[in-house]
Tab-separated table of C-alpha atoms in Angstrom:
chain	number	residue	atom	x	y	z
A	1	UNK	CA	-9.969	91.085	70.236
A	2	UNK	CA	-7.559	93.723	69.461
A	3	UNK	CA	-5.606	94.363	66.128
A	4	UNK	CA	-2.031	92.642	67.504
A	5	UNK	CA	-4.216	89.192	68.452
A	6	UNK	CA	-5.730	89.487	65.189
A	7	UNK	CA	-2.445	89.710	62.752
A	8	UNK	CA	-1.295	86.569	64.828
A	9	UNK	CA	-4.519	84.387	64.119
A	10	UNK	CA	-4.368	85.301	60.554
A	11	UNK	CA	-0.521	84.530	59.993
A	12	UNK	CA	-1.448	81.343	61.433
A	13	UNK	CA	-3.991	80.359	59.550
A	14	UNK	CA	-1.554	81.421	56.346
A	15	UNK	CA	1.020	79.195	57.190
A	16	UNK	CA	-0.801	75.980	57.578
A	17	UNK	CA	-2.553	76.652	54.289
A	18	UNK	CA	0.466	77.126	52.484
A	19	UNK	CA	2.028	73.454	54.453
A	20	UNK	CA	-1.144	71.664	53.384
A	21	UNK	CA	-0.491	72.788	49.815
A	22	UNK	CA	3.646	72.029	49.731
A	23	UNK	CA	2.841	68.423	51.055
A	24	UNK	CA	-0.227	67.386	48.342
A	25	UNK	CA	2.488	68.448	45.816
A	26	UNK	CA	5.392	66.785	47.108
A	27	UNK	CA	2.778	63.519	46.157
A	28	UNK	CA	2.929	63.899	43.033
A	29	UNK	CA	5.407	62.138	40.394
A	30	UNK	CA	6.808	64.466	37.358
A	31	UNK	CA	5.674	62.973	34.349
A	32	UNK	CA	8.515	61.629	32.183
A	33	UNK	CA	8.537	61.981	28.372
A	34	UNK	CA	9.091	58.526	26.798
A	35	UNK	CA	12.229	57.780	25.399
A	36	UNK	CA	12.722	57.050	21.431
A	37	UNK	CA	13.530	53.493	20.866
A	38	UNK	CA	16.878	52.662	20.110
A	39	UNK	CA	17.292	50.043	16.959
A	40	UNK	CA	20.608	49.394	16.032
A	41	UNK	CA	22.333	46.967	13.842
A	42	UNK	CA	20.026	45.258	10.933
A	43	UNK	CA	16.851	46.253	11.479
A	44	UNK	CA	17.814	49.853	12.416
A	45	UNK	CA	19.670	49.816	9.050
A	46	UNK	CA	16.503	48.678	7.223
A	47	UNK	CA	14.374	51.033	8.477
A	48	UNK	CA	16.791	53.881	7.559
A	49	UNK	CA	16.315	52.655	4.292
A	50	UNK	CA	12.715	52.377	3.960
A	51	UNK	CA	12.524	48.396	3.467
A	52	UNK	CA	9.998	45.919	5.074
A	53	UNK	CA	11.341	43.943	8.630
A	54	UNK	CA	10.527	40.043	8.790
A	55	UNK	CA	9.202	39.202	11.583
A	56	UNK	CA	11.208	38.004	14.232
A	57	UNK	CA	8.458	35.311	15.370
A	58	UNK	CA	9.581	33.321	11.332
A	59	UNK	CA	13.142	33.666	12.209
A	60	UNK	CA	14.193	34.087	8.721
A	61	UNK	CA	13.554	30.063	8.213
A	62	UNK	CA	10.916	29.552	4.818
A	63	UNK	CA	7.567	28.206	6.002
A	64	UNK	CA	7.238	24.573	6.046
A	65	UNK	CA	7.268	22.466	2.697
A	66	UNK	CA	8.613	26.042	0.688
A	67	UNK	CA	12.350	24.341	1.913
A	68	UNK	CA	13.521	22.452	-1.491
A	69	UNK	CA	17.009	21.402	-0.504
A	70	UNK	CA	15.276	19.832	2.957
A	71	UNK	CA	16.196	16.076	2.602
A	72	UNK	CA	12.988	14.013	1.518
A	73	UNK	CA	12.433	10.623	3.670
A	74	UNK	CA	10.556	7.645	2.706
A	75	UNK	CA	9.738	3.930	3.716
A	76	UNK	CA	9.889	0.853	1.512
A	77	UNK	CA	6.846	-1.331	1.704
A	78	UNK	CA	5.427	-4.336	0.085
A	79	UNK	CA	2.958	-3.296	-2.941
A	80	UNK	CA	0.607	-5.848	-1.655
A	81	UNK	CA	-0.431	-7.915	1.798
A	82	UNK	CA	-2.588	-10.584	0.904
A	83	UNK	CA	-4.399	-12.435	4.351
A	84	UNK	CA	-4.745	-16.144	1.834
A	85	UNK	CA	-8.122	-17.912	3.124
A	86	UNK	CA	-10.359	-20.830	2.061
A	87	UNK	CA	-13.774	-20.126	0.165
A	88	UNK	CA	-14.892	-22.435	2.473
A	89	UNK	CA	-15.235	-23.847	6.136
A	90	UNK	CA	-13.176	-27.045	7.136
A	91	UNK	CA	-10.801	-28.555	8.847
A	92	UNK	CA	-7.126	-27.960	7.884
A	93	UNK	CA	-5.541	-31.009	6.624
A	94	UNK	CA	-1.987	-29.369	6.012
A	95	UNK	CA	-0.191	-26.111	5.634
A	96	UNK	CA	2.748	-26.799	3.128
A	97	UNK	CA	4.712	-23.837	3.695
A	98	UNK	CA	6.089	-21.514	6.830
A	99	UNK	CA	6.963	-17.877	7.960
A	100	UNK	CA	9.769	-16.534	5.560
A	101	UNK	CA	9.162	-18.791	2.207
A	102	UNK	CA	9.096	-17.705	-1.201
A	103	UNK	CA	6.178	-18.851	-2.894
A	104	UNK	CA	4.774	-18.399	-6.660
A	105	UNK	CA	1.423	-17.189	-7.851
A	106	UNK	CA	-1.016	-20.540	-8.004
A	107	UNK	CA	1.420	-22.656	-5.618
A	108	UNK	CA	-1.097	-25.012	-3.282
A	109	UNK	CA	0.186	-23.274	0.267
A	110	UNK	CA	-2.863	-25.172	2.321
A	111	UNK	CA	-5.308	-27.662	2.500
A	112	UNK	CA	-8.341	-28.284	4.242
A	113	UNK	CA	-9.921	-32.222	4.288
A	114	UNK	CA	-12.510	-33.044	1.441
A	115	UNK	CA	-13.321	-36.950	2.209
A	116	UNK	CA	-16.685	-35.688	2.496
A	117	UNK	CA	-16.767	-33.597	-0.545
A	118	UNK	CA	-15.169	-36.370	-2.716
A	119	UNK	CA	-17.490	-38.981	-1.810
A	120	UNK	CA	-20.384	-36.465	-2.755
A	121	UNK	CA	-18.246	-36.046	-6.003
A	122	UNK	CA	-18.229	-39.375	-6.729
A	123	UNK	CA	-21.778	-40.145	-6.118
A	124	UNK	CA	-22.919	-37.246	-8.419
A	125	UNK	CA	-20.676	-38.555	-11.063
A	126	UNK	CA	-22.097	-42.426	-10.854
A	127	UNK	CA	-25.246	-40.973	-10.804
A	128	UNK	CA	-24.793	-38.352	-13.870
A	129	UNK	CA	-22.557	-41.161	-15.924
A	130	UNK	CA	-25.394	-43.860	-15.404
A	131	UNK	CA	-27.553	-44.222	-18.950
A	132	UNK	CA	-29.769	-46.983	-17.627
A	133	UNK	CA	-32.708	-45.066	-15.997
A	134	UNK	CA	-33.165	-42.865	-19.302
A	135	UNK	CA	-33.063	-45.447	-21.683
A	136	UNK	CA	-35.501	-47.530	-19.149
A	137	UNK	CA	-37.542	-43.865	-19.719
A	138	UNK	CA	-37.276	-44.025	-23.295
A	139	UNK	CA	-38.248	-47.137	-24.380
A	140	UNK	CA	-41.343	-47.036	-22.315
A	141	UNK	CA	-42.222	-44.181	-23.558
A	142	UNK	CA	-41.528	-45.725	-27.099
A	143	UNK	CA	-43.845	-48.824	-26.312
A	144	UNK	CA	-46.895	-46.454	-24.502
A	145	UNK	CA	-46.883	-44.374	-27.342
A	146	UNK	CA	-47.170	-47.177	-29.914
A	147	UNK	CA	-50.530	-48.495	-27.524
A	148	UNK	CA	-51.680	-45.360	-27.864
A	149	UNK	CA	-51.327	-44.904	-31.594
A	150	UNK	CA	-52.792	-48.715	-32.343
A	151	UNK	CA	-55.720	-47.893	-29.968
A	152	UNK	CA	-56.692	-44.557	-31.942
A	153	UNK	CA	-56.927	-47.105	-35.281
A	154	UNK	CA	-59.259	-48.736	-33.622
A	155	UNK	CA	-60.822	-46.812	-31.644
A	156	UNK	CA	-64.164	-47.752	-33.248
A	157	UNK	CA	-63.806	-50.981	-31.889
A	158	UNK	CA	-62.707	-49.881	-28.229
A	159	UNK	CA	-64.366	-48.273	-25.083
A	160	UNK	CA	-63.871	-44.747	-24.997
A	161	UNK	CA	-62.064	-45.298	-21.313
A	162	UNK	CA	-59.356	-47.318	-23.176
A	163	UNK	CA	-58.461	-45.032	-25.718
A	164	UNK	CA	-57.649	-42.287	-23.066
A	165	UNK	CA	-55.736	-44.456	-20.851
A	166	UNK	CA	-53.665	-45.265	-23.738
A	167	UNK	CA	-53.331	-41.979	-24.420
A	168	UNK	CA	-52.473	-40.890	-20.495
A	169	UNK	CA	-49.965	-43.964	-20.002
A	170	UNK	CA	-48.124	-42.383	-23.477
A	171	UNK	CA	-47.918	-38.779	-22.189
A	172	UNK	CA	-46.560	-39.689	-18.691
A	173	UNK	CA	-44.163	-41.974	-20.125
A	174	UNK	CA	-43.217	-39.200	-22.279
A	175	UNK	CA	-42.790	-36.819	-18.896
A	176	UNK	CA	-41.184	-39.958	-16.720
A	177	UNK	CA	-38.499	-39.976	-19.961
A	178	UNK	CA	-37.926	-36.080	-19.697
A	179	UNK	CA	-37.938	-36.445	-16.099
A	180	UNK	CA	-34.673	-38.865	-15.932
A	181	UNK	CA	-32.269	-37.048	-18.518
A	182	UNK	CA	-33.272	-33.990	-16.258
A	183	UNK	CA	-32.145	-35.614	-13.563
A	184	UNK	CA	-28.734	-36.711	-15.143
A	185	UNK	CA	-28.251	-33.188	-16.069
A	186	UNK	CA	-28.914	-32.276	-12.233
A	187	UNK	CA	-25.920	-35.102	-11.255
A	188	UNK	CA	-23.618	-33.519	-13.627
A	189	UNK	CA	-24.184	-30.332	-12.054
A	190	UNK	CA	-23.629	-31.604	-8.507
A	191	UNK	CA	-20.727	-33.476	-9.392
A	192	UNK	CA	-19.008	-29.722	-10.658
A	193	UNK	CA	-20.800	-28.212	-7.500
A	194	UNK	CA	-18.662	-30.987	-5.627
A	195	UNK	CA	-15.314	-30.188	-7.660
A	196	UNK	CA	-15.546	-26.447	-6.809
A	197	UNK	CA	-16.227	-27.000	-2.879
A	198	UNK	CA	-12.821	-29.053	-3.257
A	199	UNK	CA	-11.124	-26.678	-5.025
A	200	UNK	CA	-12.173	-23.901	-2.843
A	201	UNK	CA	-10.352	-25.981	0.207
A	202	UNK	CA	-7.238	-26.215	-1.693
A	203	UNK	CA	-5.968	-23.149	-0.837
A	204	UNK	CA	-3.223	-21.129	-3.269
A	205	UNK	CA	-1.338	-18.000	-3.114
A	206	UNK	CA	-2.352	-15.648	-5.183
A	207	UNK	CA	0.524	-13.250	-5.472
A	208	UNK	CA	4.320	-14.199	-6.076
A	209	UNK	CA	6.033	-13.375	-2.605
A	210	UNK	CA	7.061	-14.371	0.884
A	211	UNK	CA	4.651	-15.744	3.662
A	212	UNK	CA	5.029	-13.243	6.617
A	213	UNK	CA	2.552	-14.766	8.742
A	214	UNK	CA	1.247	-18.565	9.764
A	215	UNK	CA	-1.577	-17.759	11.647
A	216	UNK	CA	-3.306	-21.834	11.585
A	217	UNK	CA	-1.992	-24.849	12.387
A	218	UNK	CA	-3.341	-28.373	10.494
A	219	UNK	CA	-6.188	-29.701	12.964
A	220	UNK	CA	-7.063	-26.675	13.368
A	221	UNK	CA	-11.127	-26.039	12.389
A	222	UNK	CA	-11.819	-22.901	9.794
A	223	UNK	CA	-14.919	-21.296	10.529
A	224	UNK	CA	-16.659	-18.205	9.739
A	225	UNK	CA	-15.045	-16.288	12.566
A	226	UNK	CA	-11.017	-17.066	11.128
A	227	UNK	CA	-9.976	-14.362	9.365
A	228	UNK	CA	-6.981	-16.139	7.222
A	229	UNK	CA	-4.834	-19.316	7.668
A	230	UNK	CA	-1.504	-17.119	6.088
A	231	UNK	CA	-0.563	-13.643	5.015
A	232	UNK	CA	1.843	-13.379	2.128
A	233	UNK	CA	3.756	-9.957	1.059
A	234	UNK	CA	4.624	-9.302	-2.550
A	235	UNK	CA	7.672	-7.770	-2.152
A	236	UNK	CA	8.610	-7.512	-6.305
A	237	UNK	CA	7.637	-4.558	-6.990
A	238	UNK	CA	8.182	-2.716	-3.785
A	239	UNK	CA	6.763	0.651	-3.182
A	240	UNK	CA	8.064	3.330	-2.176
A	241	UNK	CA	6.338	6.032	-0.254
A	242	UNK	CA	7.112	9.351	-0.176
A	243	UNK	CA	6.471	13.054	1.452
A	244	UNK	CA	8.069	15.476	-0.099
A	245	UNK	CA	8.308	19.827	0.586
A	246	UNK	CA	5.912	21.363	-1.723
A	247	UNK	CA	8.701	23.127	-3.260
A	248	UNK	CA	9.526	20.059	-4.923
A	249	UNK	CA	6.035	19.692	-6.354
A	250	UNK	CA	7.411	20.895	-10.283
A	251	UNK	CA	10.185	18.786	-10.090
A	252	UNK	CA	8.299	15.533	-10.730
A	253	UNK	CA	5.671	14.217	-12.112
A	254	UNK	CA	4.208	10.681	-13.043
A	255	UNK	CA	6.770	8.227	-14.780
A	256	UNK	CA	10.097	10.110	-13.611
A	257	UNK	CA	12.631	7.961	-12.465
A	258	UNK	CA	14.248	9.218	-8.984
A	259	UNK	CA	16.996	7.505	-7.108
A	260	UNK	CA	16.372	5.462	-3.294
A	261	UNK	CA	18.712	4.924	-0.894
A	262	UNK	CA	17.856	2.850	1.646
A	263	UNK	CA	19.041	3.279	5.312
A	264	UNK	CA	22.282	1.004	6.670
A	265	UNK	CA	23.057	-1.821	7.015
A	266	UNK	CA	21.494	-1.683	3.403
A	267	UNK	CA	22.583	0.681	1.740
A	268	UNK	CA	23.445	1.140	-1.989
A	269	UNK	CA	21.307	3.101	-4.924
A	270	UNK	CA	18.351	1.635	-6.585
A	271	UNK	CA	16.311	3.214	-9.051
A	272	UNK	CA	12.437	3.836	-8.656
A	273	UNK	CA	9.597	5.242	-10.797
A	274	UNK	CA	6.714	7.814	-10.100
A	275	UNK	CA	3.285	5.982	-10.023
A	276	UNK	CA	1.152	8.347	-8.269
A	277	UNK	CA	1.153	11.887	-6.657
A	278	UNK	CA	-1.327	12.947	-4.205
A	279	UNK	CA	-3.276	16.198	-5.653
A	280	UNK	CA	-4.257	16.468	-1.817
A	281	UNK	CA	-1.240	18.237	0.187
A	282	UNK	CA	-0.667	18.570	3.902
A	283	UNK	CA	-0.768	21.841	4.988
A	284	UNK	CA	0.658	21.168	8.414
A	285	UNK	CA	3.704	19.666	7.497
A	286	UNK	CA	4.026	21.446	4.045
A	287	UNK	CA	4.119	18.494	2.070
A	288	UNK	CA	2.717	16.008	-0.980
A	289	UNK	CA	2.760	12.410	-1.023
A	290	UNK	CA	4.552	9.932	-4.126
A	291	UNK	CA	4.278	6.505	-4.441
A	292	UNK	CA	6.911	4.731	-6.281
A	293	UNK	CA	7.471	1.687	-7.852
A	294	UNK	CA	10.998	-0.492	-7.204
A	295	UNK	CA	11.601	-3.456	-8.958
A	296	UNK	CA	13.202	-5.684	-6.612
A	297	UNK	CA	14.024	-9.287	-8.412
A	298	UNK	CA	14.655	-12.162	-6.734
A	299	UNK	CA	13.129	-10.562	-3.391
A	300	UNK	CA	16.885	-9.695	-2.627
A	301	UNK	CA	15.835	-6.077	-0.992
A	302	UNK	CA	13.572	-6.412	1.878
A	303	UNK	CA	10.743	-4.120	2.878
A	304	UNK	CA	10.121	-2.281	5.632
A	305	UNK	CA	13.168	-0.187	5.204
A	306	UNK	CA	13.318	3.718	5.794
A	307	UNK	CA	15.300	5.562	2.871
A	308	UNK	CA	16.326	8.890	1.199
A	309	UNK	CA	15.099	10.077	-1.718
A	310	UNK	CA	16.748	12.563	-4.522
A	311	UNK	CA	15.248	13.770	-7.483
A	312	UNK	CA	16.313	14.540	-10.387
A	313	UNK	CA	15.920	14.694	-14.385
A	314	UNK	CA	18.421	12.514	-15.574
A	315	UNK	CA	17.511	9.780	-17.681
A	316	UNK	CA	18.278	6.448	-16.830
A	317	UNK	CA	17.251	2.849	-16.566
A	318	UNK	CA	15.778	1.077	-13.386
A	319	UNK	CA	18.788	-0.774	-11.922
A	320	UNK	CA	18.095	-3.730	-10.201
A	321	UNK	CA	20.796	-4.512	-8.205
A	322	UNK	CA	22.433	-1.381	-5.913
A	323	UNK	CA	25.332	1.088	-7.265
């Protein structure tokens, strides 16, 4: 090869090198340098300043229950539901009163059939009321234990045998005697036995307040598996229950007086007092429950009503009628 062949080969060779290396660099991306955030408005103003941010997830709205002025709900309910019931099994005889009556602590609201129980009443009482059998008792005994003293007198003149039946006939008299008051005492018993068992099916309400429910009918056979025959609400007081934003928490406490308004068509002002706050809160919600007390006379505000409550310190009396 001469030297003009050579300088052609090796220019050659030079110039694809140097392509090869221009198009692996024309691959590559120039790195950028990140840009500085931009913050403008508020929170670039804050952090000119030096102070904290909030985060943006809270929104600037408190956590739950730290809210005082939120408005506090709450629902009226009766303080007590009573499901009224016999003591006993029977068949009801009557039901003297119906869904939506007023009724007074120890009025007779039922009444299950006691011909049976009376005519074991009545038995009991002939029987514990009847003298005859005792004294019968006693004055055998009186006349066995007179044989018995005359034949230890003469007992010298006697067989031995008769002496100790006089002396046996005496005793058991004595034991037949004990026997039959015992057994007057046992009538007595049965005849209050009997009295309870009737008074147990004369069924009474044991609260003042209105019968919600008639769940029997008269005919109708109580057994063990009925639950009740009625279910009566006391409705005077009412209570009141409440959940409240923990921020309220030092705002009340037991005995305060707070002011209920119930939702429309009700309406009006009433005036209720603090019986009980929960010492366990809800953490979800942010809250503590109240109950109240509301004197409602006269059953004129029913129950089952959603209200609003405000609190506040001012003294004043429990108004029973709205403002």
């Amino acid at each position: 090869m001469d030297r003009k062949q050579a300088v052609i080969y090796g220019g050659g060779a030079l110039a694809l090198i140097v392509g090869i290396t221009l198009v692996a660099r024309s691959g590559e991306t120039p790195a950028t340098p990140p840009k500085a955030p931009v913050t403008t408005g508020t929170v670039a103003t804050a952090k000119a300043a030096g102070t904290a941010v909030p985060s943006s997830s809270g929104n600037g709205v408190a956590p739950p229950g730290m809210d005082a002025a939120r408005p506090t709900d709450c629902l009226i309910e009766p303080s007590q539901v009573v499901r009224v019931n016999s003591g006993v099994e029977g068949v009801v005889q009557n039901i003297y009163v119906d869904r939506g009556d007023d009724v007074r602590r120890g009025q007779v609201v039922a009444q299950l059939y006691t011909d049976v129980e009376r005519a074991a009443a009545a038995a009991a009482q002939a029987r514990a009321s009847n003298p005859h059998a005792e004294r019968a008792a006693a004055s055998r005994a009186a006349y066995l234990a007179t044989v018995s003293q005359r034949s230890d007198q003469v007992s010298q003149y006697l067989a031995r045998d008769v002496v100790d039946e006089a002396r046996a006939n005496a005793q058991s008299a004595a034991e037949e005697r004990k026997a039959a008051a015992e057994e007057q005492r046992v009538a007595r018993l049965e005849y209050v036995q009997a009295q309870r068992v009737i008074g147990q099916k004369t069924v009474r309400s044991p609260v003042n307040g209105i019968v919600t429910e008639r769940r029997m009918a008269p005919g109708e056979y109580r057994g063990a598996d009925a639950t009740h025959i009625l279910t009566i609400a006391q409705v005077d007081p009412l209570n009141v229950e409440v959940f409240a934003p923990i921020a309220q928490l030092d705002a009340v406490q037991v005995g305060d007086e707070v002011s209920i308004f119930p939702e429309a068509p009700v309406g009006g002002k009433y005036r209720a007092r603090i019986k009980v706050i929960d010492r366990v809160f809800d953490a979800a919600s942010g809250t503590f429950g109240m109950r109240l007390a509301l004197p409602n006379p006269g059953n004129k505000l029913p129950a089952g009503l959603r209200c609003r409550l405000e609190i506040d310190r001012k003294p004043a009396s429990i108004a029973t009628r709205p403002e």
